[in-house]
Short mmCIF file of C-alpha atoms and ligand atoms in Angstrom, two decimals:
data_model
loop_
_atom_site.label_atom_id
_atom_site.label_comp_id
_atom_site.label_asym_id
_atom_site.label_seq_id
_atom_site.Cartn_x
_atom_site.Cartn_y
_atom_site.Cartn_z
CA UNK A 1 -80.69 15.45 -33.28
CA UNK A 2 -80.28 13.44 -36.43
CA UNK A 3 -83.26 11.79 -38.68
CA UNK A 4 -83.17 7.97 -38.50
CA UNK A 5 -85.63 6.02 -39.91
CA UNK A 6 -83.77 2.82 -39.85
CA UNK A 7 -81.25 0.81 -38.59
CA UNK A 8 -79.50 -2.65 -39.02
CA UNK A 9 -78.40 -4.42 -35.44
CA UNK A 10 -75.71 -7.46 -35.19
CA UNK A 11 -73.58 -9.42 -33.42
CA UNK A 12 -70.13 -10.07 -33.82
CA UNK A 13 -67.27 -11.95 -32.53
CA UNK A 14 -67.17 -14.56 -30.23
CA UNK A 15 -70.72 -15.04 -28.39
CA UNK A 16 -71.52 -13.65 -24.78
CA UNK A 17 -74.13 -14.24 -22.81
CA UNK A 18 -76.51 -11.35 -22.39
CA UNK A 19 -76.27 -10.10 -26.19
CA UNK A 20 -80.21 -11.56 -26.95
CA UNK A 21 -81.22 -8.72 -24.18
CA UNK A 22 -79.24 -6.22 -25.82
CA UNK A 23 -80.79 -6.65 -28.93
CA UNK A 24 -84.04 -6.46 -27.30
CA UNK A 25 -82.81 -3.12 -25.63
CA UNK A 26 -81.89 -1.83 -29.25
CA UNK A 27 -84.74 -2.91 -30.73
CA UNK A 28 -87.58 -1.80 -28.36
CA UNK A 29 -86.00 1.50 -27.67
CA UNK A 30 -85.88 1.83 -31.61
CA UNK A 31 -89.25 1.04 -32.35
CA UNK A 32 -90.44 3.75 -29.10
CA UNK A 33 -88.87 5.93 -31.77
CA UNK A 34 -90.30 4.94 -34.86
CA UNK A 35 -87.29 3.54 -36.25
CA UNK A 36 -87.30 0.71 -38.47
CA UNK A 37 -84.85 -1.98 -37.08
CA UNK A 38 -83.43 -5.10 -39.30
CA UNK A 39 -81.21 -7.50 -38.03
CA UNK A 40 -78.28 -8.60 -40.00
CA UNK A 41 -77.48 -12.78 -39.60
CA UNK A 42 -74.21 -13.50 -38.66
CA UNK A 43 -72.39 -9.77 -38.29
CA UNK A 44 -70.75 -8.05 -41.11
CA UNK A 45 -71.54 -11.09 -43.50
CA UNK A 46 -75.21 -10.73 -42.75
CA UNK A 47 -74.52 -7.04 -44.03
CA UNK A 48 -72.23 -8.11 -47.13
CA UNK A 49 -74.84 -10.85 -48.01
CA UNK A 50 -77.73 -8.59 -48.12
CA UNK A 51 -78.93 -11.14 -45.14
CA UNK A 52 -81.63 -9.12 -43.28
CA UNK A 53 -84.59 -10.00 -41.26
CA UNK A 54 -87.05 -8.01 -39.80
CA UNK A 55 -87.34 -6.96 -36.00
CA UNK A 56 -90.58 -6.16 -34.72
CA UNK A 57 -91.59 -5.86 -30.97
CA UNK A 58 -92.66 -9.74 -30.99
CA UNK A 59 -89.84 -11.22 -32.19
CA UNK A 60 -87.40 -9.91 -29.63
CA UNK A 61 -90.25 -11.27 -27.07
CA UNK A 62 -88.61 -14.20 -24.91
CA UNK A 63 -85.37 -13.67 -25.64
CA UNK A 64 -83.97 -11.86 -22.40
CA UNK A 65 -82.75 -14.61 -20.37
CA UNK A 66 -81.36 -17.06 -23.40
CA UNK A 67 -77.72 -17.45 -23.95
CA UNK A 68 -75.88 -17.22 -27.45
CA UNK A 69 -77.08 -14.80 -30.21
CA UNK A 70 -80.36 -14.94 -32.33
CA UNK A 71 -79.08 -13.42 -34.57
CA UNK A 72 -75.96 -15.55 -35.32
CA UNK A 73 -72.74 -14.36 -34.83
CA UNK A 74 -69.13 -15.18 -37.16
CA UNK A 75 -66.02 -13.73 -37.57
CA UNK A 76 -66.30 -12.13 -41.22
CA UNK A 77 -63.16 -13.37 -43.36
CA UNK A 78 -64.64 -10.78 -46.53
CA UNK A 79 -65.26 -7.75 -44.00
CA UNK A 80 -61.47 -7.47 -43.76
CA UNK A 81 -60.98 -6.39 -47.76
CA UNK A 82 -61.45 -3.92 -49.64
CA UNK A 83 -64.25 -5.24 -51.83
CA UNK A 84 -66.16 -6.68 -49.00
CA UNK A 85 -66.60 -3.76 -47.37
CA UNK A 86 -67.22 -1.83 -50.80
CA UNK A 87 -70.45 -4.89 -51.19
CA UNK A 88 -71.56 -4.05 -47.29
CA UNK A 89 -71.41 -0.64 -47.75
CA UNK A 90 -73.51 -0.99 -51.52
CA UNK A 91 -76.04 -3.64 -49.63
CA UNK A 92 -76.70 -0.46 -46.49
CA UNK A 93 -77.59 1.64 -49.35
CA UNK A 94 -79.40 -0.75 -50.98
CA UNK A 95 -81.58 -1.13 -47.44
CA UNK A 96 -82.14 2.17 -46.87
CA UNK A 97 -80.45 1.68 -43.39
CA UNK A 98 -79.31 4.88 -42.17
CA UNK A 99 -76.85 3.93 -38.98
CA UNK A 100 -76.03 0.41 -37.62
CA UNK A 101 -75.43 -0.77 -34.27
CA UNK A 102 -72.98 -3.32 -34.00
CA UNK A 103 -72.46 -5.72 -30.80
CA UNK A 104 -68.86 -7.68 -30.25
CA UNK A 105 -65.15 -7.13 -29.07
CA UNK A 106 -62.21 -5.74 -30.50
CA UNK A 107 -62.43 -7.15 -33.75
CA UNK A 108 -65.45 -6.03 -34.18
CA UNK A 109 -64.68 -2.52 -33.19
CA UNK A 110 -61.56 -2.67 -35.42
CA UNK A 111 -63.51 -3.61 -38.73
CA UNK A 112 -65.85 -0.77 -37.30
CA UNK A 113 -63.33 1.59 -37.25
CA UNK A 114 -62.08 1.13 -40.92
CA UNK A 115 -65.56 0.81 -41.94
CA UNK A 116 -66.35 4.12 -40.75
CA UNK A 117 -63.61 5.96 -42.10
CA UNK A 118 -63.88 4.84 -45.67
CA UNK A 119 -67.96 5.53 -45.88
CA UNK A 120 -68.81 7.11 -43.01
CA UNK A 121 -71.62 5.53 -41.97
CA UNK A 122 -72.98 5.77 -38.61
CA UNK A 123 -71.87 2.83 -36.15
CA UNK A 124 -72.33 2.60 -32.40
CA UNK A 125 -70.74 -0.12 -30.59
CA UNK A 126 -71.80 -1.95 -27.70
CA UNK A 127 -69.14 -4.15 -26.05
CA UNK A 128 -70.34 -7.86 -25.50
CA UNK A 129 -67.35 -10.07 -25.20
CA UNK A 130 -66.49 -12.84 -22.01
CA UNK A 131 -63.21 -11.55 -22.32
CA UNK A 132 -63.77 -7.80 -21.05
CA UNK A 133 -60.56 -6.23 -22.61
CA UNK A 134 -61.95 -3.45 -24.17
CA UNK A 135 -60.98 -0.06 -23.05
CA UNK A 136 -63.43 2.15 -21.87
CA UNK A 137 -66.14 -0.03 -20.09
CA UNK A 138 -65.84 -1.55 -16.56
CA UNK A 139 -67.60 -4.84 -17.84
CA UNK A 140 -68.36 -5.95 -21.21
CA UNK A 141 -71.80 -8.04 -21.80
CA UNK A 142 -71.47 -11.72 -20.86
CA UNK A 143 -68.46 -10.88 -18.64
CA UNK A 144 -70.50 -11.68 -15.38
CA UNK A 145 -72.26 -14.96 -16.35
CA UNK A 146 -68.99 -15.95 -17.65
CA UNK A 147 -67.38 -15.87 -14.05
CA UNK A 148 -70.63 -17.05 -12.30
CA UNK A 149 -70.31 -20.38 -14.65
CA UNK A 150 -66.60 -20.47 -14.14
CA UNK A 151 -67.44 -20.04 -10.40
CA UNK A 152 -70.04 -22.93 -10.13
CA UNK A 153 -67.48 -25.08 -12.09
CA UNK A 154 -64.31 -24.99 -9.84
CA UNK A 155 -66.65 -25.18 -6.42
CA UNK A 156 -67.20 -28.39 -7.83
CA UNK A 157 -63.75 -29.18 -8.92
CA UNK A 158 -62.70 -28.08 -5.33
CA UNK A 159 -65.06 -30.34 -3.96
CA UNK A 160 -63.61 -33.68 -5.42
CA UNK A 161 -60.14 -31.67 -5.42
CA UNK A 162 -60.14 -31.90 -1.81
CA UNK A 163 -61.54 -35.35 -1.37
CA UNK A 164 -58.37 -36.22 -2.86
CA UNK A 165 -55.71 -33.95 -1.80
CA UNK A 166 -55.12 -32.76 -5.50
CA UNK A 167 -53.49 -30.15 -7.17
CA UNK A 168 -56.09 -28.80 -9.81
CA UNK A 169 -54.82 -26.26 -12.82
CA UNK A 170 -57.72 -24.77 -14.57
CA UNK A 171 -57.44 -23.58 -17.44
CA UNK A 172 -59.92 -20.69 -18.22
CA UNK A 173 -60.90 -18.62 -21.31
CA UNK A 174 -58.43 -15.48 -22.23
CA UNK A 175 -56.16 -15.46 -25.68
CA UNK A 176 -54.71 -12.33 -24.87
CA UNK A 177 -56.18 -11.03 -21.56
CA UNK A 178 -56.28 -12.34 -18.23
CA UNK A 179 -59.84 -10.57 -16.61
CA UNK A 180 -61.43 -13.44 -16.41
CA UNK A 181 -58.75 -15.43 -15.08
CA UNK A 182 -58.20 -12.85 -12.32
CA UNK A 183 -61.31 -12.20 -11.07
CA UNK A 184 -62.49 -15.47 -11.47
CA UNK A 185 -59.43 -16.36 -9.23
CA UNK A 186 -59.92 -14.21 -6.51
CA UNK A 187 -63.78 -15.44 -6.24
CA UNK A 188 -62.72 -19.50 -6.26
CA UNK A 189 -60.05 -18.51 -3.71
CA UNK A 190 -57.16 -19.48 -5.85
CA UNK A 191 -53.72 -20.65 -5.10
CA UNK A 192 -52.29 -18.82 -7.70
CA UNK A 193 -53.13 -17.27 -11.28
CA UNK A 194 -51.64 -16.91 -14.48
CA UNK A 195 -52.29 -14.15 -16.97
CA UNK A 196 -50.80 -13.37 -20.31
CA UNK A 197 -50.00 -9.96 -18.96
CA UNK A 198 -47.41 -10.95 -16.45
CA UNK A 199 -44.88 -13.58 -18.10
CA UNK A 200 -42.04 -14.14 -15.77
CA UNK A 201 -44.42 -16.25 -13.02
CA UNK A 202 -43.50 -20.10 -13.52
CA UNK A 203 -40.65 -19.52 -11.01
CA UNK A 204 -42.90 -17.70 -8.62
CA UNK A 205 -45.67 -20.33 -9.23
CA UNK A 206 -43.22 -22.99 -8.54
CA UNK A 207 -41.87 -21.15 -5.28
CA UNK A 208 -45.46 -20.63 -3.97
CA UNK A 209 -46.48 -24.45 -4.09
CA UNK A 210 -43.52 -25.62 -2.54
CA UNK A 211 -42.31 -25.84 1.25
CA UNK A 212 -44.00 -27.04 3.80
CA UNK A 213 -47.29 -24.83 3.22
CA UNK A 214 -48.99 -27.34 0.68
CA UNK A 215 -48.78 -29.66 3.06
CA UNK A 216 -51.05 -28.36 5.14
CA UNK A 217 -53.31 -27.98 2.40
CA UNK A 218 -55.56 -30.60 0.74
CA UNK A 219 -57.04 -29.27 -2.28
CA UNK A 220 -55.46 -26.60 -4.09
CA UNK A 221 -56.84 -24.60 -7.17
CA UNK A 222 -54.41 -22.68 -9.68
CA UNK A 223 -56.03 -20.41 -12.47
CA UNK A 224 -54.02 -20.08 -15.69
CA UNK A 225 -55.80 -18.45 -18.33
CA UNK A 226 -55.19 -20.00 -21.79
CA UNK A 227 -53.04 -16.89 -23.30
CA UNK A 228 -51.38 -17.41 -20.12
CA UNK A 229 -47.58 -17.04 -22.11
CA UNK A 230 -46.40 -20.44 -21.02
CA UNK A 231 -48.52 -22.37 -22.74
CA UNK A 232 -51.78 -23.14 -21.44
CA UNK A 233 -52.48 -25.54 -18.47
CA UNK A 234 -51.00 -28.83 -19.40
CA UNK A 235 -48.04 -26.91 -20.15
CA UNK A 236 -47.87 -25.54 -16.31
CA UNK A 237 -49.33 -29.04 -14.74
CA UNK A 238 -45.86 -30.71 -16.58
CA UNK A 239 -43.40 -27.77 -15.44
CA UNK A 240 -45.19 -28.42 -11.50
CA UNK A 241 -45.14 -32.12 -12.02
CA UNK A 242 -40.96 -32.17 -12.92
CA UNK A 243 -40.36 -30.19 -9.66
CA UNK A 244 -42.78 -32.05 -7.57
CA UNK A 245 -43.50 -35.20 -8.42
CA UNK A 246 -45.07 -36.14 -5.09
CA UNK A 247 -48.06 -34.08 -6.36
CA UNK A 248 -51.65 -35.29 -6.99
CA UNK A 249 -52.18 -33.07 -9.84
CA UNK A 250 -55.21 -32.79 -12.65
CA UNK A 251 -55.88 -30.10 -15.31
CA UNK A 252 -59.08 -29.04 -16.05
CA UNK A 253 -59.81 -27.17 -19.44
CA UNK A 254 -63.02 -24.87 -18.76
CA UNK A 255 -63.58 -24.55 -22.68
CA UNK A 256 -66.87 -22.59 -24.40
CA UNK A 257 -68.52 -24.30 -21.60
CA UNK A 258 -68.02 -20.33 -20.47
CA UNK A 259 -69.72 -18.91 -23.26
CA UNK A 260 -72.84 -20.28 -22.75
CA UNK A 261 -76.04 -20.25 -20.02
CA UNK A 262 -78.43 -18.03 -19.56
CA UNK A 263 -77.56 -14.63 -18.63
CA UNK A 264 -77.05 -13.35 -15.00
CA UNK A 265 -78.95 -10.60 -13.37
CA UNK A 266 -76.29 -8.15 -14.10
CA UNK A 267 -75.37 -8.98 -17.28
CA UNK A 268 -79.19 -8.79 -18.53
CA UNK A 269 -79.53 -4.62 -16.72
CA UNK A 270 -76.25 -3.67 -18.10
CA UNK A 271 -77.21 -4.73 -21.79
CA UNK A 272 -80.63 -3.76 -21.30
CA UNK A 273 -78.91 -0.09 -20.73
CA UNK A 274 -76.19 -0.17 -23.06
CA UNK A 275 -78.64 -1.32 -25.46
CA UNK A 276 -80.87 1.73 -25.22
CA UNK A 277 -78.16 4.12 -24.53
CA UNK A 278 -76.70 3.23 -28.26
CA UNK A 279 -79.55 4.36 -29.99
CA UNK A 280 -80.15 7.38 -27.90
CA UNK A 281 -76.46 7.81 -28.73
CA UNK A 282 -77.28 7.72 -32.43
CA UNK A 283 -80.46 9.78 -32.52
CA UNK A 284 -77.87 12.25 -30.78
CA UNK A 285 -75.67 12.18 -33.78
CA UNK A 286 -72.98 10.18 -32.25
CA UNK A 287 -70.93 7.81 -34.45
CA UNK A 288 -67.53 5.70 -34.34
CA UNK A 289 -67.84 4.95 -30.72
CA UNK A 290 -68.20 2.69 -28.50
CA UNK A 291 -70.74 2.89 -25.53
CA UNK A 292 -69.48 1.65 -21.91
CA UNK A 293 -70.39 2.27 -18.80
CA UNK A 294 -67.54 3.40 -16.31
CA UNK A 295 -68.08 4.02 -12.99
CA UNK A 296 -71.92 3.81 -13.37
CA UNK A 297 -72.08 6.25 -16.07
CA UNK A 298 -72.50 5.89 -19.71
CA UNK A 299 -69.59 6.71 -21.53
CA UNK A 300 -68.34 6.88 -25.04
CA UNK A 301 -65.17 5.98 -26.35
CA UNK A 302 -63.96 6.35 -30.15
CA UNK A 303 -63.44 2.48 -31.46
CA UNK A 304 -59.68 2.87 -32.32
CA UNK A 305 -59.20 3.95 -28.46
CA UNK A 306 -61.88 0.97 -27.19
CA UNK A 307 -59.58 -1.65 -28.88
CA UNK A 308 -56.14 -0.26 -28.83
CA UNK A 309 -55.92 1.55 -25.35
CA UNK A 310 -55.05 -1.22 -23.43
CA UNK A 311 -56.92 -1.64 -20.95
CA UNK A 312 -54.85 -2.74 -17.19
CA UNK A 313 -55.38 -5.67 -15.29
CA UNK A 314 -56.56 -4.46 -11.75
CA UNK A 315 -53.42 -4.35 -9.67
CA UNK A 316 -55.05 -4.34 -6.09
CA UNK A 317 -56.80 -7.71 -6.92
CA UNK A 318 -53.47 -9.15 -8.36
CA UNK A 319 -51.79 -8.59 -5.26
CA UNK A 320 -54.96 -9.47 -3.15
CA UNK A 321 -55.17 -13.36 -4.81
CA UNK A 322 -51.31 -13.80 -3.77
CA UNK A 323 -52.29 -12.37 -0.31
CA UNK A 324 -55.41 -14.06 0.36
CA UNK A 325 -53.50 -17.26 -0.92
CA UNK A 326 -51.52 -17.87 2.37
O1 F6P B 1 -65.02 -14.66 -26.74
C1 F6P B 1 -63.64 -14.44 -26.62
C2 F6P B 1 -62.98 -15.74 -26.52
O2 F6P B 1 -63.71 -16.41 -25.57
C3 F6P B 1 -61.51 -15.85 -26.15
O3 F6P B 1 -61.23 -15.77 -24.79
C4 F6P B 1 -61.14 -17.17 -26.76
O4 F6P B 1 -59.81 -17.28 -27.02
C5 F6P B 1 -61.93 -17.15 -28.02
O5 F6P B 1 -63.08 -16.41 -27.74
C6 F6P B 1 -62.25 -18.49 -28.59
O6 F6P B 1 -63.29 -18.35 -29.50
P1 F6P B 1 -63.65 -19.30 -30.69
O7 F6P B 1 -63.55 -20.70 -30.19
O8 F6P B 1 -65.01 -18.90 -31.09
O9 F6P B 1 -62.65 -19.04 -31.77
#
């Protein structure tokens, strides 16, 4: 058991839904344990800037089921040098703030990393990212919401995609990993999807939408997530288009539209747990890990491994979306 009698919380990183009720988690569980909690604006600037504000047990109230971050969220330019981290780590002594715990993806966990070997300072991470790429969690917060929304959005497309027997590419959110493309895929009853993980698929994609099959078919979907390696869905929509030019086709660019909307029901529990498992974690003495829950269990995994491990695609469902796709 180690003494903490405060800590800063922030987000940082790309937004997920679900990150406001894990910083009610962190909060509330900190205060049952008569820690102080600030929260720092905008992630590691917040810290650098000396930009602070006070969380009590009221101002977390209300904040469960709202989308985005109240406490800002950026991608920290001065958090990568040396003298940025030298002002951050000045400004948490400065504070009195004994551990931090910060919320984000891989970037976040990277600047952790560093961060932690240079002063040592006690960081727990909690993974809330769409994307869901980091090793050592089965979902990341705002992972679920993220497919529900793209979900509701290509039941739509489908809708007016089969009132006019068109071929619809959709292009969903994933730089450099396709989770959300796959199992986003497999739920909309895809055609066909297209991760950045597999590259050598145009052929294949090109094989699978010709012949007589499509024929039979009025409305088709195809999921191509925007790291997809060829070049995002306009890219794929010209490359069908040249070999078939008897196609209706239309490309549909999902966008941040996906990062947004109130939280789902899972998405709320598992940051509501993550959230309180993080501070148990530090109270514990952990530090320079990340908390995930695999298999129902919390876990902890050092930040280097969260972010570098890579983390596979789910075979089974890769070949289920070409099987189901008959
Ligand atoms: O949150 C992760 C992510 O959604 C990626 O999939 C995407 O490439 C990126 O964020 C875009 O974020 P931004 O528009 O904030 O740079």
């Amino acid at each position: 058991m180690v003494k903490i009698n405060k800590i800063a919380v922030f987000t940082s990183g790309g937004d997920a839904p679900g990150m406001n009720a894990c910083i009610r988690a962190v909060v509330r569980k900190a205060l049952h344990n008569n820690i102080d909690v600030l929260g720092a604006l905008r992630g590691y600037d917040g810290i650098i800037n000396n930009d602070f504000i006070q969380l009590d047990k009221s101002s977390v109230g209300n904040i469960i089921q709202k989308g985005g971050t109240i406490l800002k969220t950026a991608r920290s330019i001065d958090f990568i040098t040396v003298n940025g981290r030298r002002k951050a780590f000045d400004s948490i002594q400065k504070n009195n703030i004994d551990a931090i715990v910060a919320i984000g993806g891989d970037g976040t966990f990277s600047g952790a990393a560093i961060f932690t070997s240079e002063y040592g300072v006690p960081i727990i991470g909690i993974p809330g990212t769409i994307d869901n790429d980091l090793f050592g969690t089965d979902d990341s917060i705002g992972y679920d919401t993220a497919l529900n929304t793209i979900v509701d959005a290509v039941d739509k497309i489908r809708d007016t995609a089969n009132s006019h027997d068109r071929l619809f590419i959709v292009e969903v959110m994933g730089k450099d990993a396709g989770f959300i493309a796959l199992r986003s895929g497999v739920a909309v009853g895809a055609e066909a999807v297209l991760v950045p993980e597999t590259q050598t698929y145009i052929d294949h994609l090109l094989n699978k939408l010709g012949g007589d099959r499509r024929k039979s078919k009025s409305g088709s979907i195809v999921i191509v997530a925007e790291g997809d390696g060829y070049g995002g869905a306009y890219k794929v929509a010209d490359a069908v288009k040249e070999r078939y030019q008897h196609f209706d086709i239309r490309v549909s660019i999902l966008g941040h539209v996906q990062r947004g909307g109130n939280p789902s029901a899972f998405d709320r529990v598992l940051a509501s747990r993550l959230g309180a498992g993080a501070l148990e974690a530090l109270i514990e003495g952990r530090k320079g890990v990340m908390i995930g829950l695999v298999n129902k269990e919390l876990v902890f995994t050092p930040f280097e491994k969260a972010v570098k491990h890579h983390k596979e695609l789910n075979k089974q469902l890769l070949s289920l979306t070409e099987i189901l796709a008959l």
